[in-house]
Amino acid sequence: MSVDWRALHPGERVVVRRRRDDDPAPGEPRLTDVLGDVVRCDDDGLTVRTRGGDVDVPGADVVLAKRVPPPPPRRPR
């Protein structure tokens, strides 16, 4: 269920669909997803801590935000 991104709180695990901040080539998607934990959420936007590092998402770029369950435990190799 989608939520207003302004209602998210630090520590929550989310997926945020956002407009790309670069200029996608023809045929490339105009949107991208950011999955991770909210670090900051204010009137300007939010910061999501992903496995690859922190991603700042301006509020104007958010298309959809959704709380998601924690990741499954890693399986031993």
PDB file of C-alpha atoms in Angstrom:
ATOM      1  CA  MET A   1       0.000   0.000   0.000  1.00  0.00           C
ATOM      2  CA  SER A   2       1.435   3.351  -1.037  1.00  0.00           C
ATOM      3  CA  VAL A   3       1.920   6.040   1.613  1.00  0.00           C
ATOM      4  CA  ASP A   4       2.617   9.746   1.578  1.00  0.00           C
ATOM      5  CA  TRP A   5       6.419   9.926   1.732  1.00  0.00           C
ATOM      6  CA  ARG A   6       6.153  12.727   4.318  1.00  0.00           C
ATOM      7  CA  ALA A   7       4.676  10.162   6.763  1.00  0.00           C
ATOM      8  CA  LEU A   8       7.822   7.992   6.705  1.00  0.00           C
ATOM      9  CA  HIS A   9      10.124   7.912   9.717  1.00  0.00           C
ATOM     10  CA  PRO A  10      13.826   7.169  10.175  1.00  0.00           C
ATOM     11  CA  GLY A  11      14.450   3.462  10.627  1.00  0.00           C
ATOM     12  CA  GLU A  12      11.555   2.307   8.440  1.00  0.00           C
ATOM     13  CA  ARG A  13      12.383   0.045   5.487  1.00  0.00           C
ATOM     14  CA  VAL A  14      10.883   1.430   2.293  1.00  0.00           C
ATOM     15  CA  VAL A  15      10.889   1.317  -1.457  1.00  0.00           C
ATOM     16  CA  VAL A  16      10.637   4.699  -3.161  1.00  0.00           C
ATOM     17  CA  ARG A  17       9.830   5.026  -6.848  1.00  0.00           C
ATOM     18  CA  ARG A  18      11.383   8.238  -8.120  1.00  0.00           C
ATOM     19  CA  ARG A  19      11.972  10.157 -11.297  1.00  0.00           C
ATOM     20  CA  ARG A  20      15.525   9.692 -12.522  1.00  0.00           C
ATOM     21  CA  ASP A  21      17.769  12.684 -11.969  1.00  0.00           C
ATOM     22  CA  ASP A  22      19.654  12.103 -15.209  1.00  0.00           C
ATOM     23  CA  ASP A  23      18.313  12.308 -18.750  1.00  0.00           C
ATOM     24  CA  PRO A  24      17.424   8.739 -19.772  1.00  0.00           C
ATOM     25  CA  ALA A  25      18.078   7.751 -23.366  1.00  0.00           C
ATOM     26  CA  PRO A  26      15.114   6.899 -25.565  1.00  0.00           C
ATOM     27  CA  GLY A  27      13.715   3.528 -24.530  1.00  0.00           C
ATOM     28  CA  GLU A  28      15.226   3.668 -21.029  1.00  0.00           C
ATOM     29  CA  PRO A  29      12.891   3.885 -18.011  1.00  0.00           C
ATOM     30  CA  ARG A  30      12.167   7.363 -16.663  1.00  0.00           C
ATOM     31  CA  LEU A  31      11.693   6.034 -13.136  1.00  0.00           C
ATOM     32  CA  THR A  32      13.902   4.068 -10.748  1.00  0.00           C
ATOM     33  CA  ASP A  33      13.392   2.438  -7.348  1.00  0.00           C
ATOM     34  CA  VAL A  34      15.352   3.043  -4.162  1.00  0.00           C
ATOM     35  CA  LEU A  35      15.140   0.279  -1.517  1.00  0.00           C
ATOM     36  CA  GLY A  36      16.466   0.646   2.007  1.00  0.00           C
ATOM     37  CA  ASP A  37      16.032   2.290   5.392  1.00  0.00           C
ATOM     38  CA  VAL A  38      14.903   5.884   5.863  1.00  0.00           C
ATOM     39  CA  VAL A  39      17.673   7.979   7.416  1.00  0.00           C
ATOM     40  CA  ARG A  40      16.067  11.412   7.023  1.00  0.00           C
ATOM     41  CA  CYS A  41      12.635  12.665   6.054  1.00  0.00           C
ATOM     42  CA  ASP A  42      11.680  16.336   5.980  1.00  0.00           C
ATOM     43  CA  ASP A  43       9.833  18.818   3.759  1.00  0.00           C
ATOM     44  CA  ASP A  44      12.645  18.765   1.182  1.00  0.00           C
ATOM     45  CA  GLY A  45      12.691  15.013   0.655  1.00  0.00           C
ATOM     46  CA  LEU A  46      14.266  11.962   2.193  1.00  0.00           C
ATOM     47  CA  THR A  47      17.496  10.034   2.451  1.00  0.00           C
ATOM     48  CA  VAL A  48      17.390   6.261   2.096  1.00  0.00           C
ATOM     49  CA  ARG A  49      20.303   4.063   3.184  1.00  0.00           C
ATOM     50  CA  THR A  50      20.672   1.352   0.540  1.00  0.00           C
ATOM     51  CA  ARG A  51      23.185  -1.490   0.316  1.00  0.00           C
ATOM     52  CA  GLY A  52      25.204   0.787  -1.979  1.00  0.00           C
ATOM     53  CA  GLY A  53      25.122   3.853   0.280  1.00  0.00           C
ATOM     54  CA  ASP A  54      22.852   6.774   1.117  1.00  0.00           C
ATOM     55  CA  VAL A  55      20.569   8.107  -1.626  1.00  0.00           C
ATOM     56  CA  ASP A  56      19.026  11.581  -1.339  1.00  0.00           C
ATOM     57  CA  VAL A  57      15.600  11.758  -2.965  1.00  0.00           C
ATOM     58  CA  PRO A  58      14.116  15.236  -3.466  1.00  0.00           C
ATOM     59  CA  GLY A  59      10.433  15.342  -2.553  1.00  0.00           C
ATOM     60  CA  ALA A  60       9.529  16.609  -6.026  1.00  0.00           C
ATOM     61  CA  ASP A  61      10.972  13.400  -7.551  1.00  0.00           C
ATOM     62  CA  VAL A  62       8.978  10.945  -5.406  1.00  0.00           C
ATOM     63  CA  VAL A  63       6.261   9.183  -7.403  1.00  0.00           C
ATOM     64  CA  LEU A  64       5.381   6.469  -4.876  1.00  0.00           C
ATOM     65  CA  ALA A  65       6.584   5.344  -1.447  1.00  0.00           C
ATOM     66  CA  LYS A  66       5.808   2.088   0.304  1.00  0.00           C
ATOM     67  CA  ARG A  67       6.833   0.474   3.567  1.00  0.00           C
ATOM     68  CA  VAL A  68       8.286  -3.014   3.048  1.00  0.00           C
ATOM     69  CA  PRO A  69       9.147  -5.886   5.410  1.00  0.00           C
ATOM     70  CA  PRO A  70      12.707  -6.502   6.553  1.00  0.00           C
ATOM     71  CA  PRO A  71      14.949  -8.424   4.187  1.00  0.00           C
ATOM     72  CA  PRO A  72      14.991 -12.207   4.530  1.00  0.00           C
ATOM     73  CA  PRO A  73      17.946 -13.685   6.391  1.00  0.00           C
ATOM     74  CA  ARG A  74      20.955 -14.407   4.213  1.00  0.00           C
ATOM     75  CA  ARG A  75      21.475 -18.056   3.393  1.00  0.00           C
ATOM     76  CA  PRO A  76      24.861 -19.603   4.093  1.00  0.00           C
ATOM     77  CA  ARG A  77      26.960 -20.402   1.035  1.00  0.00           C
TER      78      ARG A  77
END
